[in-house]
mmCIF file with all atom_site columns, C-alpha atoms in Angstrom:
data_model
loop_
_atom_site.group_PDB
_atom_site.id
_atom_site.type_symbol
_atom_site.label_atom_id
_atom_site.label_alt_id
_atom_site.label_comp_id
_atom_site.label_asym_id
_atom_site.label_entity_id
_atom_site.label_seq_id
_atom_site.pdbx_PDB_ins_code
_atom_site.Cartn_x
_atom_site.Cartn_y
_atom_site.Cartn_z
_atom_site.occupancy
_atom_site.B_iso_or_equiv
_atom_site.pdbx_formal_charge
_atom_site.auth_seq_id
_atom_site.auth_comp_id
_atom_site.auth_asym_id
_atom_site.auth_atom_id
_atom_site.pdbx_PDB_model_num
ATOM 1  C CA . UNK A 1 1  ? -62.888 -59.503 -4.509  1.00 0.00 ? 1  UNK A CA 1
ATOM 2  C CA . UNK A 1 2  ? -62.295 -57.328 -7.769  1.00 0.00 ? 2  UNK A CA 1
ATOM 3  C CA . UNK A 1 3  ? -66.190 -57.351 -8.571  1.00 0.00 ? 3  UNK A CA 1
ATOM 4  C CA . UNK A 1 4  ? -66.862 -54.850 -5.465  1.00 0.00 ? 4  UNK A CA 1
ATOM 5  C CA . UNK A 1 5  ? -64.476 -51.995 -7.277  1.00 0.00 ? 5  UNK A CA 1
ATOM 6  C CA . UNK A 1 6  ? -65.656 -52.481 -10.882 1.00 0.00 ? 6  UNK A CA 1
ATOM 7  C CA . UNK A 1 7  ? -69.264 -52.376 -8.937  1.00 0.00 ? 7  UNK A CA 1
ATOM 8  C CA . UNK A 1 8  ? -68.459 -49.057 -7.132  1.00 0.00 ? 8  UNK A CA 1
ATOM 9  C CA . UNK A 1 9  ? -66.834 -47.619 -10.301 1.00 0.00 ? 9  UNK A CA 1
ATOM 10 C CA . UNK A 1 10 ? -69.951 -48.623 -12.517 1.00 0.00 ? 10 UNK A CA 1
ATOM 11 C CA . UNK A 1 11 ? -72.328 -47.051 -9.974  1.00 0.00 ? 11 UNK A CA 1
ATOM 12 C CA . UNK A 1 12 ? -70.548 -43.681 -9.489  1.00 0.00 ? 12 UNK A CA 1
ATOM 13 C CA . UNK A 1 13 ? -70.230 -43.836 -13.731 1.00 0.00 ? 13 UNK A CA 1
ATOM 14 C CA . UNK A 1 14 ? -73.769 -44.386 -13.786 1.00 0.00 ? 14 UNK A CA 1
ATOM 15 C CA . UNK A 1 15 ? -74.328 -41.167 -10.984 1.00 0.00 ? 15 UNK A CA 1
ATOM 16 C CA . UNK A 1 16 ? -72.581 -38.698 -12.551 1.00 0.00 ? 16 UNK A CA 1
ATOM 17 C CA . UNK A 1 17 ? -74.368 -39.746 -16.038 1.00 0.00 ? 17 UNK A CA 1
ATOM 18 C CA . UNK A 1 18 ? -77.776 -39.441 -14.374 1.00 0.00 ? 18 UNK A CA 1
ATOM 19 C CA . UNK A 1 19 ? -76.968 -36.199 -12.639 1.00 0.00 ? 19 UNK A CA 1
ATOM 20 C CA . UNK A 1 20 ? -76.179 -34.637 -15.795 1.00 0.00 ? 20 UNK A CA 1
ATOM 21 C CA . UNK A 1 21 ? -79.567 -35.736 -17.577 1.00 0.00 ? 21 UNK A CA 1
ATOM 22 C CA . UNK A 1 22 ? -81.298 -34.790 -14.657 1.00 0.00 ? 22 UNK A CA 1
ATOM 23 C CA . UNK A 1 23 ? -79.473 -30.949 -14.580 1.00 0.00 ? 23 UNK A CA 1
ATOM 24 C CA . UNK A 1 24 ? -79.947 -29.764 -17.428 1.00 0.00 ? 24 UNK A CA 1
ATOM 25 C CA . UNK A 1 25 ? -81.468 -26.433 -16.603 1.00 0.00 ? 25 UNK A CA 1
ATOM 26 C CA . UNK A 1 26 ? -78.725 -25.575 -13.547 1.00 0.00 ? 26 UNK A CA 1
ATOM 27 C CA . UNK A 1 27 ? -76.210 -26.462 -16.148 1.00 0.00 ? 27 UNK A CA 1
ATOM 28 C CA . UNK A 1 28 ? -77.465 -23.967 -18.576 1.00 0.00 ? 28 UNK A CA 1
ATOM 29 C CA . UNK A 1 29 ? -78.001 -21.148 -16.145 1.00 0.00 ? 29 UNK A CA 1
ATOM 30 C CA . UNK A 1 30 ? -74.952 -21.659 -14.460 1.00 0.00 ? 30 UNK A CA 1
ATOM 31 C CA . UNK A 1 31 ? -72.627 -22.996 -17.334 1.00 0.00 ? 31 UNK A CA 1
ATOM 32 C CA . UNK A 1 32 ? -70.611 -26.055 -17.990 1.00 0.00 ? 32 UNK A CA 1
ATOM 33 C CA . UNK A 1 33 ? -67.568 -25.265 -16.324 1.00 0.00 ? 33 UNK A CA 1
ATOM 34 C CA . UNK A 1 34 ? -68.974 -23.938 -13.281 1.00 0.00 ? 34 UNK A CA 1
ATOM 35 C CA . UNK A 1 35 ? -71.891 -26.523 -12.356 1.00 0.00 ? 35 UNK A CA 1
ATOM 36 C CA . UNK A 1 36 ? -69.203 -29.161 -12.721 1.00 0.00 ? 36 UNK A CA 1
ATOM 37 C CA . UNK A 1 37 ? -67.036 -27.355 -10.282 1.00 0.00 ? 37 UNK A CA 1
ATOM 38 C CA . UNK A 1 38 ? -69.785 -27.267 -7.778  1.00 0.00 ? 38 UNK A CA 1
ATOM 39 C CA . UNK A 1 39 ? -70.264 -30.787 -8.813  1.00 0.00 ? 39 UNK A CA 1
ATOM 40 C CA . UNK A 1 40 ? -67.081 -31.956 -8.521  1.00 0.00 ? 40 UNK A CA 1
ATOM 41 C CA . UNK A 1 41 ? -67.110 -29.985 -4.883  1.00 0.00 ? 41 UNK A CA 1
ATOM 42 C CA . UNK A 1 42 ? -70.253 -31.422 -3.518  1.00 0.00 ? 42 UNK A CA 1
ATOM 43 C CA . UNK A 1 43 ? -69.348 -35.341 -4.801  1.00 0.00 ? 43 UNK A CA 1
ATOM 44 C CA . UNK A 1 44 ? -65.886 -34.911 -3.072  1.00 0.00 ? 44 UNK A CA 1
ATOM 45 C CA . UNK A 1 45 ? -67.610 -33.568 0.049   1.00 0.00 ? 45 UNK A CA 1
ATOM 46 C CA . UNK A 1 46 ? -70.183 -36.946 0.081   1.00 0.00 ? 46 UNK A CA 1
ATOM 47 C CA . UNK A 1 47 ? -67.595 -39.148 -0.459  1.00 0.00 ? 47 UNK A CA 1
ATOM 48 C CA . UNK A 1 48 ? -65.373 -37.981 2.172   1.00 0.00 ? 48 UNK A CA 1
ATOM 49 C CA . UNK A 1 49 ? -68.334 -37.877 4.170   1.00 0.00 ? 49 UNK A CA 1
ATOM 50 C CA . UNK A 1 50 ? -69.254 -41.502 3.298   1.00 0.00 ? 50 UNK A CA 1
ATOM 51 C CA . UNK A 1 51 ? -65.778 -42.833 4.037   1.00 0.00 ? 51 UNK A CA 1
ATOM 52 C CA . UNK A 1 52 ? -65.028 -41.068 7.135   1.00 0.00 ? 52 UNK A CA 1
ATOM 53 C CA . UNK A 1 53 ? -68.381 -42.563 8.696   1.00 0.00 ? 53 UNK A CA 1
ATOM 54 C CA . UNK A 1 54 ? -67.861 -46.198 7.305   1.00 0.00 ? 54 UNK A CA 1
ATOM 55 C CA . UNK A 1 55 ? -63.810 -45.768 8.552   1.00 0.00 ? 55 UNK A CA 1
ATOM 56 C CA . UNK A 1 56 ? -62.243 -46.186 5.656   1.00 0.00 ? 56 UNK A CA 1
ATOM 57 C CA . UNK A 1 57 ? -59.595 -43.808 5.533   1.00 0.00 ? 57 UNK A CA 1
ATOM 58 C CA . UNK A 1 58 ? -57.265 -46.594 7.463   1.00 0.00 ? 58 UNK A CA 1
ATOM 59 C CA . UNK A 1 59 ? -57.179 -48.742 4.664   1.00 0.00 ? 59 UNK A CA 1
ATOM 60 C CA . UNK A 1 60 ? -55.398 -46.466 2.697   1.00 0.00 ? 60 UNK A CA 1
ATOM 61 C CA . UNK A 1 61 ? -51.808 -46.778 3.321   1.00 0.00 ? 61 UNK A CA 1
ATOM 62 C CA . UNK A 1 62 ? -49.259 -43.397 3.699   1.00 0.00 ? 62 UNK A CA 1
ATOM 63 C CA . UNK A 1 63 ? -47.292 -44.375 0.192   1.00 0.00 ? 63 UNK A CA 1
ATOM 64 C CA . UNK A 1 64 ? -50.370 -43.631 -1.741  1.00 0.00 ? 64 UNK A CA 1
ATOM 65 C CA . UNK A 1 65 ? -51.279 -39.939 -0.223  1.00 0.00 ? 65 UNK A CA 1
ATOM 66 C CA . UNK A 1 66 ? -48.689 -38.396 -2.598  1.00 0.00 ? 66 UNK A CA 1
ATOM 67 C CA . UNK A 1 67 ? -50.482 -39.619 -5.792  1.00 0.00 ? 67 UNK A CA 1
ATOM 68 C CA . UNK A 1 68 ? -53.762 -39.321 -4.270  1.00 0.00 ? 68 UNK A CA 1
ATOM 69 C CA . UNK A 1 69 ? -53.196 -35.182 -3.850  1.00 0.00 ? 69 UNK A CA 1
ATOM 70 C CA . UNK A 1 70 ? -51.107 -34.746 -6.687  1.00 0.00 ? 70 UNK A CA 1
ATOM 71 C CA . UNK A 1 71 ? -54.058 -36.191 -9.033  1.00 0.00 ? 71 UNK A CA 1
ATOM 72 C CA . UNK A 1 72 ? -57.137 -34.395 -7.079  1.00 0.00 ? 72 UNK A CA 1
ATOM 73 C CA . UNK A 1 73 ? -55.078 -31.245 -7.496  1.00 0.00 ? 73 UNK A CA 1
ATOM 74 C CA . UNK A 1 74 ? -54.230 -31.445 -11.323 1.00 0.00 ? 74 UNK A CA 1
ATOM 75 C CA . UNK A 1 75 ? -58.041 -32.492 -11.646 1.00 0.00 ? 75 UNK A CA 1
ATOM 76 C CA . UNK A 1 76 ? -58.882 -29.546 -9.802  1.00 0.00 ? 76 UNK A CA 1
ATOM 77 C CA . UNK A 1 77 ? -56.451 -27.540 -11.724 1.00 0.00 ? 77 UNK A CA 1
ATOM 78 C CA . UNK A 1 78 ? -57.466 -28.597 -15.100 1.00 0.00 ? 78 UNK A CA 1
ATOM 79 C CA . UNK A 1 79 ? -61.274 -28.019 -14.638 1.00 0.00 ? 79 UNK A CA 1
ATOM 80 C CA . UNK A 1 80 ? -61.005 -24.817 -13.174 1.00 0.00 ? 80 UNK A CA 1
ATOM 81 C CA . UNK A 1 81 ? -58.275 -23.462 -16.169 1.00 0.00 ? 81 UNK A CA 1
ATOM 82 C CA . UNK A 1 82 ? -61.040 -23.519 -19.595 1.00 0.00 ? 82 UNK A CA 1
#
C-alpha cells in the first residue's frame, strides 16, 4: 500500500513542475513571490476541494491537526516574508 503515496507525491511533484514551465509569462508579470502565493492558494483550495468530495478528511485522525496547521502556517509564513 506505500506505492499509492509515493504515486500521489510523484504526480503533484510532476504538477507543480509543469505549472511552472507552462507560466512563465504570469510569473514574470506578476513576480516570483506573488504567483506562488496565488499558487500555493489555488492548489490548497483544489485539494481541499478534492478531499472533501472523495471524504477523506475522516481518515485523518485529531493527533495529527496540530502538526498539520502548525506546518501550513510556517509554509505560509515563510513564503509570504522574502
Amino acid at each position: 500500500m506505500l506505492i499509492l503515496p509515493v504515486l500521489a507525491a510523484v504526480g503533484a511533484s510532476s504538477g507543480w513542475a509543469t505549472g511552472i514551465v507552462l507560466a512563465q509569462w504570469p510569473a514574470r508579470q506578476l513576480g516570483a513571490f506573488e504567483f506562488t502565493r496565488i499558487q500555493l492558494f489555488a492548489c490548497s483550495a483544489i485539494l481541499a476541494a478534492l478531499v472533501s468530495l472523495l471524504g477523506y478528511w475522516t481518515t485523518i485522525e485529531w493527533a495529527y491537526w496540530p502538526a498539520f496547521i502548525a506546518s501550513t502556517v510556517i509554509g505560509i509564513v515563510l513564503e509570504i516574508s522574502p
